[in-house]
Tab-separated table of C-alpha atoms in Angstrom:
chain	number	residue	atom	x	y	z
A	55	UNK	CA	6.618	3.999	-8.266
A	56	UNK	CA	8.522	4.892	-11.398
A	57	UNK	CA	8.925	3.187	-15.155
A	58	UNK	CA	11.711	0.306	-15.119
A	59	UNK	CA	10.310	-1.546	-17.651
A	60	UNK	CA	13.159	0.148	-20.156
A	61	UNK	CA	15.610	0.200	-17.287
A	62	UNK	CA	18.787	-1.846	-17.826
A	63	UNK	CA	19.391	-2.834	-13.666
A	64	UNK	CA	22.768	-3.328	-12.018
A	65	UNK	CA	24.344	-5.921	-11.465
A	66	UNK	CA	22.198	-8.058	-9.015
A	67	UNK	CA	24.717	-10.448	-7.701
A	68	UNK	CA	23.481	-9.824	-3.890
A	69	UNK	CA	19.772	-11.113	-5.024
A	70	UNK	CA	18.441	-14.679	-3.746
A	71	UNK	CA	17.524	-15.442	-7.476
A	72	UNK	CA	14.790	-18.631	-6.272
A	73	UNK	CA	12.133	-16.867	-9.147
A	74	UNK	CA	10.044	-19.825	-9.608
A	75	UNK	CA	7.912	-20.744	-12.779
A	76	UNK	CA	5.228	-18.326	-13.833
A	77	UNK	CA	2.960	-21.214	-14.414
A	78	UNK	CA	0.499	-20.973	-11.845
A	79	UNK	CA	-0.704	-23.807	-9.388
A	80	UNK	CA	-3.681	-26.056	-9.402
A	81	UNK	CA	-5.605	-23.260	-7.261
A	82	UNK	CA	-8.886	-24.447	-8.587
A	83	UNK	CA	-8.604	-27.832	-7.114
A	84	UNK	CA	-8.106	-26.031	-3.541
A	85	UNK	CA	-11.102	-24.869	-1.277
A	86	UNK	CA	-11.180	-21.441	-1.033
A	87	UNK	CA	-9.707	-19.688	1.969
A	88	UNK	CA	-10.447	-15.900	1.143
A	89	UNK	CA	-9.366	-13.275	-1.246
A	90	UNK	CA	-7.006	-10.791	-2.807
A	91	UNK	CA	-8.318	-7.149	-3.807
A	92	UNK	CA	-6.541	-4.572	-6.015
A	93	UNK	CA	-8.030	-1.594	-8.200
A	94	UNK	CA	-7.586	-0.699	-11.839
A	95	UNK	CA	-7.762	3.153	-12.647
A	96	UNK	CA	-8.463	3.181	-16.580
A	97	UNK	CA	-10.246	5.288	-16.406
A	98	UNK	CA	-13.775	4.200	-14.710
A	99	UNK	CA	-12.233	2.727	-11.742
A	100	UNK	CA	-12.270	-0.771	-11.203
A	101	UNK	CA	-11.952	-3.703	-8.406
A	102	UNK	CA	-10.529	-7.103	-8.719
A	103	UNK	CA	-11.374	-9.712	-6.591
A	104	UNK	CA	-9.149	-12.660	-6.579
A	105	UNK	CA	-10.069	-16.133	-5.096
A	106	UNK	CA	-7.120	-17.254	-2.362
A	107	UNK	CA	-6.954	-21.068	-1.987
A	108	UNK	CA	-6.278	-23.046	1.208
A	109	UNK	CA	-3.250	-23.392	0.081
A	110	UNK	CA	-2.110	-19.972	-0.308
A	111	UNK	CA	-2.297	-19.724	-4.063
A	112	UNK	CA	-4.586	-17.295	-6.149
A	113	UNK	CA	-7.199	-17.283	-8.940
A	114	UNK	CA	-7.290	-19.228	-11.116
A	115	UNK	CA	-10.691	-16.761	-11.872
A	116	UNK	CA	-11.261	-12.962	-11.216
A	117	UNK	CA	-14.491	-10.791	-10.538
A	118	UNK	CA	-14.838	-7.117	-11.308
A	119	UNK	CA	-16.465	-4.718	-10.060
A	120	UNK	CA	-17.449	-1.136	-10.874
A	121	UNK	CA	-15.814	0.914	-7.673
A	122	UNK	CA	-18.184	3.668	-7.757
A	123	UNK	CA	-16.326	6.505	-9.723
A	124	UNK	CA	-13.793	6.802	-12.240
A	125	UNK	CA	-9.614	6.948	-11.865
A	126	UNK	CA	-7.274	9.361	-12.983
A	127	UNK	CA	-3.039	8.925	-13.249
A	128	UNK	CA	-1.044	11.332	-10.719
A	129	UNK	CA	1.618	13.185	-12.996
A	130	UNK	CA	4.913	11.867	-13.189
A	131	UNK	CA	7.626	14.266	-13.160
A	132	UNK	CA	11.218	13.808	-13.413
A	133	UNK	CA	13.425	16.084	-11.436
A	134	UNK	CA	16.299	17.895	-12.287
A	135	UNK	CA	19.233	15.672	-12.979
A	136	UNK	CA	17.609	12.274	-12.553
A	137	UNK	CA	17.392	9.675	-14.701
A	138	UNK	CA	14.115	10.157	-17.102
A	139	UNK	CA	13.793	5.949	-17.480
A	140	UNK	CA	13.166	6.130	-13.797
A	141	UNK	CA	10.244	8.898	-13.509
A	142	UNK	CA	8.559	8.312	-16.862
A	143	UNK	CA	4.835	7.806	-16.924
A	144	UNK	CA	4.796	4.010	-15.306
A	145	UNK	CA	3.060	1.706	-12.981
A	146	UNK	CA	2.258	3.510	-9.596
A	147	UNK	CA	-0.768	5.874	-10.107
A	148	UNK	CA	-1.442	6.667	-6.930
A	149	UNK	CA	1.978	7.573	-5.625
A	150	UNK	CA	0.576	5.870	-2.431
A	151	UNK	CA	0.286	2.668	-0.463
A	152	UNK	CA	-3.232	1.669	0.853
A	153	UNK	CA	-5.870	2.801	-1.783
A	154	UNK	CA	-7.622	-0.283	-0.827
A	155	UNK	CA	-8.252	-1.679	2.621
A	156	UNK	CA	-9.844	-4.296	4.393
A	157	UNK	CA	-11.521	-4.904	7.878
A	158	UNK	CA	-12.246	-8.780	8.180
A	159	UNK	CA	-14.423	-8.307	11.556
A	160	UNK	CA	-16.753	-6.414	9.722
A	161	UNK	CA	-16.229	-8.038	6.432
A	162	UNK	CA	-16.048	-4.482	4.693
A	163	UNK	CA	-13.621	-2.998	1.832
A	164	UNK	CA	-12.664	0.741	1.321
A	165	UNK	CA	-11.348	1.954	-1.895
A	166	UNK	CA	-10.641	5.832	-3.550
A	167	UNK	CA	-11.655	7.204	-6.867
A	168	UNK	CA	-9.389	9.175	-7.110
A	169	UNK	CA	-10.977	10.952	-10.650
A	170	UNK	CA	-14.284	11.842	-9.120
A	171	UNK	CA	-12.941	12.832	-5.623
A	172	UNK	CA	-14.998	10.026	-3.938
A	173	UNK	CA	-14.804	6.882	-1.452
A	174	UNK	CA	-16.631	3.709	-1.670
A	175	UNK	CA	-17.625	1.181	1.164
A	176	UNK	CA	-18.580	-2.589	-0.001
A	177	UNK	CA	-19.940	-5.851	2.237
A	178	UNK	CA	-17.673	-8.560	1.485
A	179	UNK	CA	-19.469	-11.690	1.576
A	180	UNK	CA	-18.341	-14.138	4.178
A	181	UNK	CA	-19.057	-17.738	2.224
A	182	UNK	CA	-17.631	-16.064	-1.123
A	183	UNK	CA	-14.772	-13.402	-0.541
A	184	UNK	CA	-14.727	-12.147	-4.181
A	185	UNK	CA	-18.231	-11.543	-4.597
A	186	UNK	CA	-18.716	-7.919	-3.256
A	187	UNK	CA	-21.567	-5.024	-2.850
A	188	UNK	CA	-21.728	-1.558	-2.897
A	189	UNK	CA	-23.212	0.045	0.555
A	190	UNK	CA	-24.646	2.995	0.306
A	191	UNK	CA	-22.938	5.314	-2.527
A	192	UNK	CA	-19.638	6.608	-3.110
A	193	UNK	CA	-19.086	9.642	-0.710
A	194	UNK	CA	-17.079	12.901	-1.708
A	195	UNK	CA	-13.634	12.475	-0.049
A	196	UNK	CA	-13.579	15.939	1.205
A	197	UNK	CA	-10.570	17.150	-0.854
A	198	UNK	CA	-9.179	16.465	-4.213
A	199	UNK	CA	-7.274	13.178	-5.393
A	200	UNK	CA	-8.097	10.627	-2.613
A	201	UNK	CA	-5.394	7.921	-2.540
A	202	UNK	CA	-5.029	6.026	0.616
A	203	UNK	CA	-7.985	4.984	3.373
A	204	UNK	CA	-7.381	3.123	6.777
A	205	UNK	CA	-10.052	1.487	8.794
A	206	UNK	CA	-10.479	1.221	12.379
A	207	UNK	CA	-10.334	-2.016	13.840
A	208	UNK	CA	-14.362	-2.242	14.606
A	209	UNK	CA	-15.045	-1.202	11.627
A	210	UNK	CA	-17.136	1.934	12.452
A	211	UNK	CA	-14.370	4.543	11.205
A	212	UNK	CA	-12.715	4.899	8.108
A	213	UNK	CA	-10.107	7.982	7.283
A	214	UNK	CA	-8.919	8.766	3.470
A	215	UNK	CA	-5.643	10.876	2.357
A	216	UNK	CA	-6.768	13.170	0.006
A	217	UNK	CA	-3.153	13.921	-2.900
A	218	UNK	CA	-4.546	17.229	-4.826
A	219	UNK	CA	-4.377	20.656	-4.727
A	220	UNK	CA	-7.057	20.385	-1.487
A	221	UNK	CA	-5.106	17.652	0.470
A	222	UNK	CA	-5.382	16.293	3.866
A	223	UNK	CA	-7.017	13.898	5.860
A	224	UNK	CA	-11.385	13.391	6.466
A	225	UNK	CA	-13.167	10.753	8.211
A	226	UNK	CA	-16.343	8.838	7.846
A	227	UNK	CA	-18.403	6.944	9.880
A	228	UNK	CA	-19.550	3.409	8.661
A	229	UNK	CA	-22.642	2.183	8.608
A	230	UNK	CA	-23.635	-1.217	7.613
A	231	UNK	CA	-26.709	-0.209	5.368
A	232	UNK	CA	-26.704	3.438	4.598
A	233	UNK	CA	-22.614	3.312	3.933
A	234	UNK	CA	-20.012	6.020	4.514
A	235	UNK	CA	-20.601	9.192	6.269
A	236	UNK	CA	-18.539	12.511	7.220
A	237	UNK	CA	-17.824	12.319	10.679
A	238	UNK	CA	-17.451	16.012	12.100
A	239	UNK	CA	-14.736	17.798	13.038
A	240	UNK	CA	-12.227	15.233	11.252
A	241	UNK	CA	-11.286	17.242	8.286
A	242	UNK	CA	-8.340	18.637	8.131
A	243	UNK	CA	-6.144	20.049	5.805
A	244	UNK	CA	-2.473	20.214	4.851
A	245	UNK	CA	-1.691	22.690	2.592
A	246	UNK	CA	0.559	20.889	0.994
A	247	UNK	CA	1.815	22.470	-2.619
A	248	UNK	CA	-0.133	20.435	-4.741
A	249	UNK	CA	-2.359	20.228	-8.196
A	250	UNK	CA	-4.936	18.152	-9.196
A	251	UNK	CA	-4.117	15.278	-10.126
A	252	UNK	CA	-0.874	15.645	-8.016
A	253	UNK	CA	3.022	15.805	-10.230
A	254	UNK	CA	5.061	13.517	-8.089
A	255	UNK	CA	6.225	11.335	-6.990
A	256	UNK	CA	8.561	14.272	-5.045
A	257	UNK	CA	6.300	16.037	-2.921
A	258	UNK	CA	3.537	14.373	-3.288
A	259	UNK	CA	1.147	13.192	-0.168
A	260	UNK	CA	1.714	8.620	0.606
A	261	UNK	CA	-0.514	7.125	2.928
A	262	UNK	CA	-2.791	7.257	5.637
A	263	UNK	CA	-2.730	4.621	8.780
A	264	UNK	CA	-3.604	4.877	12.668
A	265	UNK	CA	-1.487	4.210	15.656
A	266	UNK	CA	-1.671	0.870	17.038
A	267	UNK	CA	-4.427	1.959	19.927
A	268	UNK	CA	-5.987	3.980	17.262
A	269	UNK	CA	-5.636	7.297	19.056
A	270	UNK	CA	-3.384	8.985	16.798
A	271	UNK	CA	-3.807	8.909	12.985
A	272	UNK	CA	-0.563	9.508	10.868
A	273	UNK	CA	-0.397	10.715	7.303
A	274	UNK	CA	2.769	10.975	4.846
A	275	UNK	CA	4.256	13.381	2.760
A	276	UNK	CA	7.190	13.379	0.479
A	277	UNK	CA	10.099	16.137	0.072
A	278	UNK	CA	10.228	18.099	-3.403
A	279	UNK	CA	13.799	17.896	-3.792
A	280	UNK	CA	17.571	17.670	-2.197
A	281	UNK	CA	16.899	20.518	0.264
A	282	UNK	CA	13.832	20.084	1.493
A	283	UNK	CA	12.204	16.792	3.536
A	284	UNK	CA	9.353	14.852	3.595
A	285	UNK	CA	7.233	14.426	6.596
A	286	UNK	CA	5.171	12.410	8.836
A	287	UNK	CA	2.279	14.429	10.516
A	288	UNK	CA	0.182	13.245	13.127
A	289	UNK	CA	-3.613	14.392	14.928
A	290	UNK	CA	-4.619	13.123	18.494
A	291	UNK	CA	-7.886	11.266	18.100
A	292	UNK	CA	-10.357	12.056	20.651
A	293	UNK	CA	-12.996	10.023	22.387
A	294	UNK	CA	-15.739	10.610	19.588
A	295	UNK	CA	-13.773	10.357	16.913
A	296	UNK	CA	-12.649	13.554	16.157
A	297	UNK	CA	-9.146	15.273	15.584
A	298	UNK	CA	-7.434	17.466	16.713
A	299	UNK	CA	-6.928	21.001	15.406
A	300	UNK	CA	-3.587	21.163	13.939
A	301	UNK	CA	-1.158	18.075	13.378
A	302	UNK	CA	2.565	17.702	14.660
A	303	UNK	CA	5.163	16.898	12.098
A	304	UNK	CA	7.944	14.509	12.438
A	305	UNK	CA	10.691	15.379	10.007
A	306	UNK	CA	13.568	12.731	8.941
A	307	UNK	CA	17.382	12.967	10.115
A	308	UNK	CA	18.766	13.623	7.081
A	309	UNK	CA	17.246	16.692	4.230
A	310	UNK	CA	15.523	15.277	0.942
A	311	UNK	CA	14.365	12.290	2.240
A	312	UNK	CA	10.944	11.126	1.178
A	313	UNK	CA	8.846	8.358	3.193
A	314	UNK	CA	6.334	6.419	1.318
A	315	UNK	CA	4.344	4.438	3.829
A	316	UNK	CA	4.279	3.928	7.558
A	317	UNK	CA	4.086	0.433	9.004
A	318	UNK	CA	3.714	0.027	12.767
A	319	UNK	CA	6.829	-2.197	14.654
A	320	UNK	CA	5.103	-4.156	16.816
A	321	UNK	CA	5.423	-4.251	20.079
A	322	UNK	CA	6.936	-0.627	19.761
A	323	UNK	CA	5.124	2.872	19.216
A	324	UNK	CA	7.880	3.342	16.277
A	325	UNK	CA	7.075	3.075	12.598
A	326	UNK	CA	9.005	1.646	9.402
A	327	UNK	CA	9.110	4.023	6.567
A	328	UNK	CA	9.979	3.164	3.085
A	329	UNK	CA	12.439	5.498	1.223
A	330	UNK	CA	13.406	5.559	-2.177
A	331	UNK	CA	15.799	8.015	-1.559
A	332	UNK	CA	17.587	5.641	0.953
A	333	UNK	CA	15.849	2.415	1.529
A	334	UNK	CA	13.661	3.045	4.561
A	335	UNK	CA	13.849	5.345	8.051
A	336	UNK	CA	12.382	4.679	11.591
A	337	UNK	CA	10.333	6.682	13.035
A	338	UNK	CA	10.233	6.514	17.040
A	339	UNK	CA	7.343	7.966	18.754
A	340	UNK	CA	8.711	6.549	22.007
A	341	UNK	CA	5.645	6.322	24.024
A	342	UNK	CA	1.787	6.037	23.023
A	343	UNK	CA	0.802	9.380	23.436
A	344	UNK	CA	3.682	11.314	21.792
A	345	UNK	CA	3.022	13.260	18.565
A	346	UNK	CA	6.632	13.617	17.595
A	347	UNK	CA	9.265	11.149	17.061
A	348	UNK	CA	13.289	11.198	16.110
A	349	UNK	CA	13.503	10.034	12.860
A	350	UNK	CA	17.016	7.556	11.543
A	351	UNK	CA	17.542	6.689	8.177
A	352	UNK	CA	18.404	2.847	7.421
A	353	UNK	CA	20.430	2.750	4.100
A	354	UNK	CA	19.604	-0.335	1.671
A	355	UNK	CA	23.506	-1.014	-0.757
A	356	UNK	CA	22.570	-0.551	-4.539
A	357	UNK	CA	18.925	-0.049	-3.753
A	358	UNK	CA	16.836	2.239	-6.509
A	359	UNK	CA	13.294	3.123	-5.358
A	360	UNK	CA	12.043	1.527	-2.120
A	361	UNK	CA	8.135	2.196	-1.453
A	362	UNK	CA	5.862	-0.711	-0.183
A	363	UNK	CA	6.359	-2.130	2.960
A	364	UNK	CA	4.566	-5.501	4.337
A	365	UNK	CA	5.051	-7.611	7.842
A	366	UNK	CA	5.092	-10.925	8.243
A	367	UNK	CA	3.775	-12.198	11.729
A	368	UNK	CA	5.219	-15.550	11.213
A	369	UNK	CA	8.463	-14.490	10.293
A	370	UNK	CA	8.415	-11.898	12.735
A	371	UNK	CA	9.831	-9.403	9.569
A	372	UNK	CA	9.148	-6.774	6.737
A	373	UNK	CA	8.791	-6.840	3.512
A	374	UNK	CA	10.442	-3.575	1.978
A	375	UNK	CA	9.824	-3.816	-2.067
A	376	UNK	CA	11.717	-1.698	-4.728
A	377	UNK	CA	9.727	-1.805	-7.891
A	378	UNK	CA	12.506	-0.630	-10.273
A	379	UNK	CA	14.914	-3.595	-9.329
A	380	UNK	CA	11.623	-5.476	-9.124
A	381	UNK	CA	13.669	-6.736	-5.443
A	382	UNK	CA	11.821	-7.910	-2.163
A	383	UNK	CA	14.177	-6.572	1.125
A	384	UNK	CA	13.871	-8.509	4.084
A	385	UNK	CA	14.075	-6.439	7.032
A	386	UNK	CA	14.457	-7.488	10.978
A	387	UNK	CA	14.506	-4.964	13.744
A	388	UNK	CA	15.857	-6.019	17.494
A	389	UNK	CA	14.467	-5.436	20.735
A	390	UNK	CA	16.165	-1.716	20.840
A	391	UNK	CA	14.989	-1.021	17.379
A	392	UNK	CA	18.143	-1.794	15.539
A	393	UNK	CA	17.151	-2.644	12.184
A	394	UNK	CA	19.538	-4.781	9.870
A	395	UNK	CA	18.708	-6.198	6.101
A	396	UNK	CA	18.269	-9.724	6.232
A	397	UNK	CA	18.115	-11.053	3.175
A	398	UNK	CA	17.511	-10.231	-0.803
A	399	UNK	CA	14.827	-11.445	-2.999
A	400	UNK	CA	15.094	-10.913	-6.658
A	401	UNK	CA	11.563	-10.761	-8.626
A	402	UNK	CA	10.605	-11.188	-12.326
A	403	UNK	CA	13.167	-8.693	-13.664
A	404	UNK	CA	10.949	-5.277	-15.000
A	405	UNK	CA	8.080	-6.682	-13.131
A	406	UNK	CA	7.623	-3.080	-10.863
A	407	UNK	CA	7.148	-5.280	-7.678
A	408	UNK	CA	4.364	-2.711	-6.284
A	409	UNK	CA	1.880	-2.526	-3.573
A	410	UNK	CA	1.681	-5.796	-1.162
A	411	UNK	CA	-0.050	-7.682	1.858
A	412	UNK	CA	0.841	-10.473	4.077
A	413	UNK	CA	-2.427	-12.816	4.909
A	414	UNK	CA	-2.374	-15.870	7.464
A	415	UNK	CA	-3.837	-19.013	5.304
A	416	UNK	CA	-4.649	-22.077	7.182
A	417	UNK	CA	-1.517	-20.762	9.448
A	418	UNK	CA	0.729	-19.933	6.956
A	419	UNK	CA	2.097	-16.774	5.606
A	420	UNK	CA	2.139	-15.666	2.417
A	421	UNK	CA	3.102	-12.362	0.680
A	422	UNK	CA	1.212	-11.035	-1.728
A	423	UNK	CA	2.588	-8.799	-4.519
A	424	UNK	CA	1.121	-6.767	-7.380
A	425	UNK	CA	3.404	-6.960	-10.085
A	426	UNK	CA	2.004	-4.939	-12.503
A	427	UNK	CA	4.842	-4.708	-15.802
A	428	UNK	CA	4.180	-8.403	-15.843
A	429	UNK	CA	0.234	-8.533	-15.013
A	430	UNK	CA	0.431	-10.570	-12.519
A	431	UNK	CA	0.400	-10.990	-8.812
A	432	UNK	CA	3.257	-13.105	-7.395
A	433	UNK	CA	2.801	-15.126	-4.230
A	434	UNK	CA	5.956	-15.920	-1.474
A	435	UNK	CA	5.995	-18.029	1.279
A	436	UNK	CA	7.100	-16.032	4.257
A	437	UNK	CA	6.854	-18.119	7.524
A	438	UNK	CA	10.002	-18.248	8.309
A	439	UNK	CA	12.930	-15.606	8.735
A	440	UNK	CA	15.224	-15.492	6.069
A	441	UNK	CA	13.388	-18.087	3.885
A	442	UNK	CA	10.977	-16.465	1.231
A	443	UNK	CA	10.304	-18.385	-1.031
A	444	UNK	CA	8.108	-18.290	-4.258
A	445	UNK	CA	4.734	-20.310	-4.058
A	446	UNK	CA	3.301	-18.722	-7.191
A	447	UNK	CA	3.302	-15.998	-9.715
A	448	UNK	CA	-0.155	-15.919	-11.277
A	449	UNK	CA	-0.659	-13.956	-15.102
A	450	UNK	CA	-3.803	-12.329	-14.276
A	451	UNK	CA	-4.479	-11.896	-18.380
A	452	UNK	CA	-6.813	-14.731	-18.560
A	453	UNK	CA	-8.813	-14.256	-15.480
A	454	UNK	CA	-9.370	-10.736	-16.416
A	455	UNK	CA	-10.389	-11.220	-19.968
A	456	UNK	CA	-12.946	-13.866	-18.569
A	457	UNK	CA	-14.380	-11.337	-16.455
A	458	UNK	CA	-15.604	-9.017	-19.167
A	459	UNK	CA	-12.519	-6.973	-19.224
A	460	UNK	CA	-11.789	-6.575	-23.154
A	461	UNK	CA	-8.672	-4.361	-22.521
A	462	UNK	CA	-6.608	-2.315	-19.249
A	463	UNK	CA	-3.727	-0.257	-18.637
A	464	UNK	CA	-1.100	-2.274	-16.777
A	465	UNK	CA	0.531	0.632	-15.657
A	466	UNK	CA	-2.750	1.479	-13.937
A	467	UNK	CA	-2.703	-0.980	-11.595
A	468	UNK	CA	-2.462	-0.348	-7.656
A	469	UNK	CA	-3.255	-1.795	-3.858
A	470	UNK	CA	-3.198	-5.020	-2.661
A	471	UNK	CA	-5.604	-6.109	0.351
A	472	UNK	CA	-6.629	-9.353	1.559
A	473	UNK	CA	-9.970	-10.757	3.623
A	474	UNK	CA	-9.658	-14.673	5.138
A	475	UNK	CA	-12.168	-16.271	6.163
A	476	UNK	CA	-13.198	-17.328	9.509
């Protein structure tokens, strides 16, 4: 989210420390199980594809691919009395979680550009994840600054968070040949005090995701400063698709705080937010149909800037990542929605441990994580509760140069999404 790379951290004492060697593993030997999907905005946007192995590890080759428009940095801005190491111009362009998704039943990939105000729709193919193709063309987003999609779980809708000065959410229908388009009455606006490109990463808009029935759709704002609070508003999805009207906000316990994503608890209708002001906050809807939920805050000791969240079926936990300790949190939440920090994982240090996925390989669970100060993407095992541990961190500079890249911007660097195979 913000610039470490000149950051001195504290004291880390309370970290697991197991880092690993940055040599990666034999992944070329391995059959290949899927892939891994990120975007680089510098400035004509582009999308990595990167092979997964059966056994969990990535690369050791990349593909590239033109996404359909170009990329443009949000503005980082530092606010009054904060340290200016931490908000300097740094990894996390987006402000946002989720500017690329993936819907493995339909064996489709969304992604923003967020330069040209447009979203693009690509087939992924099912014998060779990484190869990918454009369907349709890129469609205007409907507002300024697009930065986070979700897809339905057929794979017929997808919705994008637009960041800019015209933010809010739109929706498109998906067609298999044609591509993306604008499904009426699903635009709808925010208002939010914005510019184009957005100054953030206070007050600027997160991430877009639906309810677990997929009959509300959630998107996530940040507070501009001590006073004021960040938000989580919500629209009632009917029948056909569309929204409703006006959405209901959901505003944290506690003034200044500022949610970055929303990650469903399963089994619950309540929602993990990550917090950089705090660590993270829950956010109970209570029942299915409810458009408002009570909001706590969960408070991480020594944490710095919490913003990516991933879950772990296997371990049955989440994943909350701070990028300027370059620290993986391991969170657990009880039956009543009591949330406690189970354990500490400390990453390459100034590695910005960004955006992140959890894929199921050959029945194993592995983490994913975009670590873009170090260009590379660093792989944990996560099966079990309380026992991360690191499989792989993989230096994406050679795959990339092979794939026609001559140079990038690793502080350009964002999303993380996975596709298995069947």
């Amino acid at each position: 989210m913000f610039n470490s790379a000149r950051l001195l951290v504290v004291a880390l004492a309370f970290a697991s420390g197991a880092l690993g060697s940055v040599m990666p593993r034999a992944a070329d030997k391995a059959p290949s199980a899927g892939a891994a999907y990120f975007i680089i905005d510098d400035p004509a946007q582009k999308l990595v594809a990167l092979n997964i192995a059966a056994d969990g590890t990535v690369g050791p080759s990349a593909r590239v691919f033109n996404a359909g428009g170009t990329g443009v940095r949000a503005v980082h801005v530092t606010p009054p009395g904060k340290p200016p190491v931490l908000f300097s111009p740094g990894p996390d362009p987006l402000f946002t979680q989720g500017s690329v998704r993936v819907n493995e039943k339909a064996r489709i990939l969304v992604t923003v550009n967020p330069g040209s105000n447009t979203v693009s729709l690509f087939g992924i193919n099912a014998q060779d994840p990484t190869k990918l193709t454009p369907i349709g063309k890129p469609v205007n987003s409907g507002g300024e600054f697009p930065n986070s999609v979700v897809i339905n779980s057929k794979g017929t809708v997808t919705c994008v968070l637009n960041g800019g000065k015209v933010n809010g959410v739109n929706c498109f229908d998906i067609h298999p040949i044609i591509g993306l388009t604008p499904k009426p009455n699903t635009r709808r606006l925010m208002n939010v005090n914005q510019t184009t490109p957005p100054s953030g990463p206070l007050g600027s808009l997160s991430s877009v995701v639906f309810s677990p029935d997929e009959s509300i759709l959630f998107a996530v704002t940040k507070g501009f400063d001590a006073t004021t609070n960040g938000y989580v508003a919500a629209w009632k999805v009917a029948h056909d698709g569309s929204l409703s009207k006006d959405f209901v906000k959901s505003l944290p316990d506690t003034a200044g705080r500022v949610p970055f994503t929303l990650f469903n608890i399963p089994g619950s209708n309540a929602y993990l937010a990550a917090d950089p002001t705090v660590g993270f906050l829950t956010f109970d809807f209570g029942n299915s149909s409810s458009l408002s939920a009570t909001a706590t805050s969960f408070e991480i000791p020594n944490q710095i800037l919490n913003c990516w969240v991933a879950y772990s079926s296997k371990s049955g936990n989440f994943y909350v990542i701070d990028p300027a300790l370059s620290i993986i949190n391991e969170v657990h939440y009880d039956s009543k929605l009591k949330p406690t920090l189970v354990k500490q994982y400390q990453q390459l240090t100034n590695s910005d441990t960004l955006d992140s996925e959890v894929a199921i390989v050959n029945n194993h669970a592995y983490l994913y994580v975009l670590q873009p100060n170090a260009t590379a993407v660093t792989v944990l095992s996560v099966d079990r509760p309380a026992s991360a541990s690191h499989v792989q961190t993989f230096n994406l500079t050679p795959a990339l140069k092979a794939a026609g890249l001559a140079s990038w911007d690793k502080l350009n660097f964002q999303g993380m999404a996975t596709f298995l195979k069947n």
